mmCIF file of C-alpha atoms and ligand atoms in Angstrom:
data_model
loop_
_atom_site.group_PDB
_atom_site.id
_atom_site.type_symbol
_atom_site.label_atom_id
_atom_site.label_comp_id
_atom_site.label_asym_id
_atom_site.label_seq_id
_atom_site.Cartn_x
_atom_site.Cartn_y
_atom_site.Cartn_z
ATOM 1 C CA MET A 2 34.959 -2.265 5.860
ATOM 2 C CA MET A 3 32.657 0.706 5.146
ATOM 3 C CA LYS A 4 33.091 2.150 1.638
ATOM 4 C CA ILE A 5 31.217 4.746 -0.433
ATOM 5 C CA HIS A 6 28.790 3.096 -2.881
ATOM 6 C CA ASN A 7 26.013 4.430 -5.045
ATOM 7 C CA LEU A 8 22.569 4.320 -3.436
ATOM 8 C CA PRO A 9 21.155 1.256 -5.259
ATOM 9 C CA GLU A 10 24.182 -0.823 -4.220
ATOM 10 C CA ALA A 11 24.016 0.256 -0.588
ATOM 11 C CA TYR A 12 20.207 -0.008 -0.359
ATOM 12 C CA ALA A 13 20.245 -3.482 -1.930
ATOM 13 C CA LYS A 14 21.995 -4.700 1.230
ATOM 14 C CA VAL A 15 19.278 -3.554 3.616
ATOM 15 C CA HIS A 16 15.838 -3.482 2.045
ATOM 16 C CA LEU A 17 15.175 -7.214 1.611
ATOM 17 C CA PRO A 18 13.577 -9.115 3.191
ATOM 18 C CA SER A 19 10.951 -6.483 3.845
ATOM 19 C CA LYS A 20 7.371 -6.080 4.790
ATOM 20 C CA VAL A 21 5.231 -5.162 1.850
ATOM 21 C CA ALA A 22 1.722 -3.748 1.840
ATOM 22 C CA MET A 23 -0.974 -2.615 -0.551
ATOM 23 C CA ALA A 24 -3.174 0.458 -0.468
ATOM 24 C CA VAL A 25 -6.724 0.574 -1.741
ATOM 25 C CA THR A 26 -7.815 3.958 -3.066
ATOM 26 C CA VAL A 27 -11.087 5.247 -4.499
ATOM 27 C CA LYS A 28 -11.197 5.859 -8.260
ATOM 28 C CA PRO A 29 -13.024 8.918 -9.601
ATOM 29 C CA ASP A 30 -15.806 6.606 -10.877
ATOM 30 C CA GLY A 31 -16.352 5.221 -7.350
ATOM 31 C CA ASN A 32 -14.639 1.874 -8.000
ATOM 32 C CA PHE A 33 -11.398 0.941 -6.235
ATOM 33 C CA ASN A 34 -7.715 0.665 -7.135
ATOM 34 C CA LEU A 35 -4.879 -1.325 -5.524
ATOM 35 C CA ILE A 36 -1.165 -0.467 -5.360
ATOM 36 C CA THR A 37 1.731 -2.497 -3.935
ATOM 37 C CA LEU A 38 3.856 -0.497 -1.488
ATOM 38 C CA GLU A 39 7.189 -0.896 0.198
ATOM 39 C CA TRP A 40 7.370 2.687 1.435
ATOM 40 C CA PHE A 41 4.945 2.981 4.344
ATOM 41 C CA MET A 42 5.214 3.399 8.106
ATOM 42 C CA ARG A 43 3.299 3.833 11.369
ATOM 43 C CA THR A 44 3.670 7.471 12.401
ATOM 44 C CA SER A 45 1.495 8.075 15.490
ATOM 45 C CA ILE A 46 0.101 6.156 18.470
ATOM 46 C CA ALA A 47 -2.759 8.458 19.465
ATOM 47 C CA PRO A 48 -4.455 8.994 17.162
ATOM 48 C CA PRO A 49 -3.133 5.980 15.258
ATOM 49 C CA MET A 50 -1.659 7.018 11.899
ATOM 50 C CA PHE A 51 0.122 5.521 8.913
ATOM 51 C CA ALA A 52 2.011 7.288 6.115
ATOM 52 C CA ILE A 53 2.352 5.969 2.565
ATOM 53 C CA SER A 54 4.664 7.340 -0.133
ATOM 54 C CA ILE A 55 3.121 7.375 -3.611
ATOM 55 C CA GLY A 56 4.939 8.167 -6.883
ATOM 56 C CA HIS A 57 3.540 11.056 -8.900
ATOM 57 C CA SER A 58 3.178 8.871 -12.002
ATOM 58 C CA ARG A 59 0.925 6.349 -10.222
ATOM 59 C CA TYR A 60 -2.811 6.267 -10.837
ATOM 60 C CA SER A 61 -3.137 5.878 -7.047
ATOM 61 C CA TYR A 62 -1.681 9.391 -6.727
ATOM 62 C CA ASP A 63 -4.481 10.798 -8.917
ATOM 63 C CA CYS A 64 -7.064 8.835 -6.923
ATOM 64 C CA LEU A 65 -5.748 10.283 -3.640
ATOM 65 C CA GLN A 66 -6.057 13.843 -4.960
ATOM 66 C CA ASP A 67 -9.815 13.382 -5.369
ATOM 67 C CA ASN A 68 -10.728 10.958 -2.586
ATOM 68 C CA ARG A 69 -8.820 11.478 0.630
ATOM 69 C CA TYR A 70 -9.090 7.910 1.912
ATOM 70 C CA PHE A 71 -6.958 4.781 1.687
ATOM 71 C CA ASN A 72 -7.040 1.306 3.138
ATOM 72 C CA LEU A 73 -3.569 0.020 4.085
ATOM 73 C CA VAL A 74 -3.618 -3.738 3.517
ATOM 74 C CA PHE A 75 -1.078 -6.142 5.033
ATOM 75 C CA PRO A 76 -1.158 -9.147 2.701
ATOM 76 C CA GLY A 77 -1.564 -12.780 3.640
ATOM 77 C CA SER A 78 0.856 -15.480 2.503
ATOM 78 C CA THR A 79 -1.490 -16.487 -0.356
ATOM 79 C CA GLN A 80 -1.571 -13.011 -1.915
ATOM 80 C CA LYS A 81 1.777 -13.052 -3.750
ATOM 81 C CA GLN A 82 0.155 -12.987 -7.220
ATOM 82 C CA LEU A 83 -2.049 -10.073 -6.251
ATOM 83 C CA LEU A 84 1.000 -8.157 -4.967
ATOM 84 C CA THR A 85 2.676 -8.731 -8.343
ATOM 85 C CA LEU A 86 -0.413 -7.563 -10.244
ATOM 86 C CA ALA A 87 -0.960 -4.511 -8.017
ATOM 87 C CA GLY A 88 2.743 -3.626 -8.265
ATOM 88 C CA SER A 89 3.178 -3.994 -12.026
ATOM 89 C CA GLN A 90 -0.073 -2.875 -13.705
ATOM 90 C CA SER A 91 -1.680 0.535 -13.502
ATOM 91 C CA GLY A 92 -5.287 1.033 -12.537
ATOM 92 C CA ARG A 93 -5.491 3.323 -15.571
ATOM 93 C CA ASP A 94 -5.333 0.210 -17.780
ATOM 94 C CA VAL A 95 -6.624 -2.642 -15.619
ATOM 95 C CA ASP A 96 -9.305 -3.090 -12.991
ATOM 96 C CA LYS A 97 -7.091 -4.881 -10.471
ATOM 97 C CA PHE A 98 -9.975 -5.984 -8.263
ATOM 98 C CA SER A 99 -11.553 -8.012 -11.089
ATOM 99 C CA ALA A 100 -8.256 -9.056 -12.778
ATOM 100 C CA GLY A 101 -6.944 -10.266 -9.403
ATOM 101 C CA GLN A 102 -10.284 -11.869 -8.437
ATOM 102 C CA VAL A 103 -10.047 -10.109 -5.101
ATOM 103 C CA SER A 104 -12.420 -11.350 -2.397
ATOM 104 C CA SER A 105 -13.576 -8.401 -0.359
ATOM 105 C CA PHE A 106 -16.467 -6.911 1.542
ATOM 106 C CA PRO A 107 -17.332 -3.258 2.191
ATOM 107 C CA GLY A 108 -15.583 -1.649 5.132
ATOM 108 C CA LYS A 109 -16.982 1.138 7.244
ATOM 109 C CA LEU A 110 -15.115 4.173 5.911
ATOM 110 C CA LYS A 111 -16.581 5.273 2.580
ATOM 111 C CA LYS A 112 -17.076 1.503 2.084
ATOM 112 C CA LEU A 113 -13.402 0.950 1.179
ATOM 113 C CA PRO A 114 -13.155 -2.801 0.527
ATOM 114 C CA ILE A 115 -11.662 -5.082 3.177
ATOM 115 C CA LEU A 116 -9.642 -7.906 1.591
ATOM 116 C CA LYS A 117 -10.736 -11.257 3.011
ATOM 117 C CA ASP A 118 -7.329 -12.942 2.506
ATOM 118 C CA ALA A 119 -5.283 -10.146 4.094
ATOM 119 C CA VAL A 120 -3.775 -10.316 7.576
ATOM 120 C CA ALA A 121 -4.824 -6.791 8.538
ATOM 121 C CA CYS A 122 -6.496 -3.758 6.970
ATOM 122 C CA PHE A 123 -6.438 -0.192 8.288
ATOM 123 C CA GLU A 124 -9.032 2.217 6.922
ATOM 124 C CA CYS A 125 -7.462 5.690 6.898
ATOM 125 C CA GLU A 126 -8.518 9.251 6.202
ATOM 126 C CA VAL A 127 -5.793 11.475 4.744
ATOM 127 C CA LEU A 128 -4.993 14.378 7.075
ATOM 128 C CA SER A 129 -1.917 15.816 5.411
ATOM 129 C CA GLN A 130 0.559 15.299 2.604
ATOM 130 C CA VAL A 131 4.127 16.324 1.930
ATOM 131 C CA LYS A 132 5.978 16.238 -1.367
ATOM 132 C CA SER A 133 9.119 14.118 -1.217
ATOM 133 C CA GLY A 134 10.984 14.384 -4.514
ATOM 134 C CA ASP A 135 9.132 12.321 -7.114
ATOM 135 C CA HIS A 136 6.754 10.873 -4.473
ATOM 136 C CA THR A 137 4.232 12.409 -2.055
ATOM 137 C CA ILE A 138 3.813 11.139 1.494
ATOM 138 C CA PHE A 139 0.139 10.881 2.457
ATOM 139 C CA VAL A 140 -0.465 10.765 6.207
ATOM 140 C CA GLY A 141 -3.671 9.031 7.185
ATOM 141 C CA GLU A 142 -5.490 8.654 10.484
ATOM 142 C CA VAL A 143 -6.724 5.130 11.129
ATOM 143 C CA LYS A 144 -10.502 5.104 11.532
ATOM 144 C CA TYR A 145 -11.142 1.340 11.560
ATOM 145 C CA SER A 146 -8.721 -1.589 12.042
ATOM 146 C CA TRP A 147 -9.376 -5.143 10.892
ATOM 147 C CA SER A 148 -7.325 -8.301 11.392
ATOM 148 C CA ASN A 149 -7.562 -11.954 10.464
ATOM 149 C CA ASP A 150 -6.353 -14.751 12.765
ATOM 150 C CA ASP A 151 -6.384 -17.326 9.948
ATOM 151 C CA GLU A 152 -3.663 -15.761 7.773
ATOM 152 C CA ASP A 153 0.134 -15.359 8.060
ATOM 153 C CA LEU A 154 1.884 -12.197 6.882
ATOM 154 C CA PHE A 155 3.552 -12.212 3.464
ATOM 155 C CA PHE A 156 7.208 -11.044 3.526
ATOM 156 C CA PHE A 157 9.030 -9.957 0.413
ATOM 157 C CA PRO A 158 11.944 -12.456 0.495
ATOM 158 C CA LYS A 159 15.647 -11.770 0.158
ATOM 159 C CA LYS A 160 16.711 -12.208 -3.486
ATOM 160 C CA ALA A 161 18.770 -15.319 -4.167
ATOM 161 C CA ASP A 162 22.509 -14.489 -4.508
HETATM 162 C C1 FMN B 1 7.529 -4.634 -4.080
HETATM 163 C C2 FMN B 1 7.049 -3.341 -4.659
HETATM 164 C C3 FMN B 1 7.014 -2.200 -3.863
HETATM 165 C C4 FMN B 1 6.548 -0.974 -4.366
HETATM 166 N N1 FMN B 1 6.505 0.120 -3.540
HETATM 167 C C5 FMN B 1 5.990 1.291 -4.011
HETATM 168 C C6 FMN B 1 5.846 2.416 -3.143
HETATM 169 O O1 FMN B 1 6.139 2.364 -1.941
HETATM 170 N N2 FMN B 1 5.342 3.564 -3.665
HETATM 171 C C7 FMN B 1 4.964 3.665 -4.987
HETATM 172 O O2 FMN B 1 4.500 4.735 -5.422
HETATM 173 N N3 FMN B 1 5.067 2.605 -5.830
HETATM 174 C C8 FMN B 1 5.553 1.422 -5.364
HETATM 175 N N4 FMN B 1 5.657 0.337 -6.201
HETATM 176 C C9 FMN B 1 5.250 0.488 -7.622
HETATM 177 C C10 FMN B 1 3.728 0.456 -7.822
HETATM 178 O O3 FMN B 1 3.142 -0.586 -7.066
HETATM 179 C C11 FMN B 1 3.407 0.265 -9.317
HETATM 180 O O4 FMN B 1 3.974 1.313 -10.081
HETATM 181 C C12 FMN B 1 1.923 0.143 -9.611
HETATM 182 O O5 FMN B 1 1.751 -0.450 -10.905
HETATM 183 C C13 FMN B 1 1.182 1.476 -9.578
HETATM 184 O O6 FMN B 1 -0.190 1.237 -9.793
HETATM 185 P P1 FMN B 1 -1.245 2.408 -10.075
HETATM 186 O O7 FMN B 1 -0.785 3.145 -11.315
HETATM 187 O O8 FMN B 1 -2.553 1.665 -10.309
HETATM 188 O O9 FMN B 1 -1.294 3.307 -8.879
HETATM 189 C C14 FMN B 1 6.105 -0.893 -5.715
HETATM 190 C C15 FMN B 1 6.114 -2.044 -6.527
HETATM 191 C C16 FMN B 1 6.580 -3.252 -6.000
HETATM 192 C C17 FMN B 1 6.558 -4.489 -6.886
#
């Protein structure tokens, strides 16, 4: 039977298992940062676009103010530890590319790194942004798409009861 619950209780029923992604952004010093994301979506077919929602406290938010590019990374099944690192440490304190021993090569758009162990990477240029409470939604147009036939997608599993 449907009943009124608070949001965390109701949302807990529907958000796992879920796809999870990471976004690479450009730091002011020209190096790169990584953030784990659950709030992202495809938003246009032609041109292809993705939107990502970034909290205002995140270092990735600061990076996106200066450098209007991100690489949306769909992780491979071996990248669980990197997802944990990218989702729990801030790029203000840690260089996640070296701490996570990320294997990458330069992409085409502003040389945003392409993660070798990912399933797919989409190099995006930010076209617009909209504030959404304590997050901002950055809408990016996909400029280059990469995919890897040798990897399976990582899914964030349902929590054990
Ligand atoms: C599974 C998972 C999903 C997350 N989804 C988001 C998200 O969609 N948007 C966001 O701003 N932060 C999200 N976070 C939190 C950030 O990844 C986390 O605060 C990170 O340390 C921020 O790094 P930064 O300060 O280097 O940008 C998520 C974390 C986890 C573990």
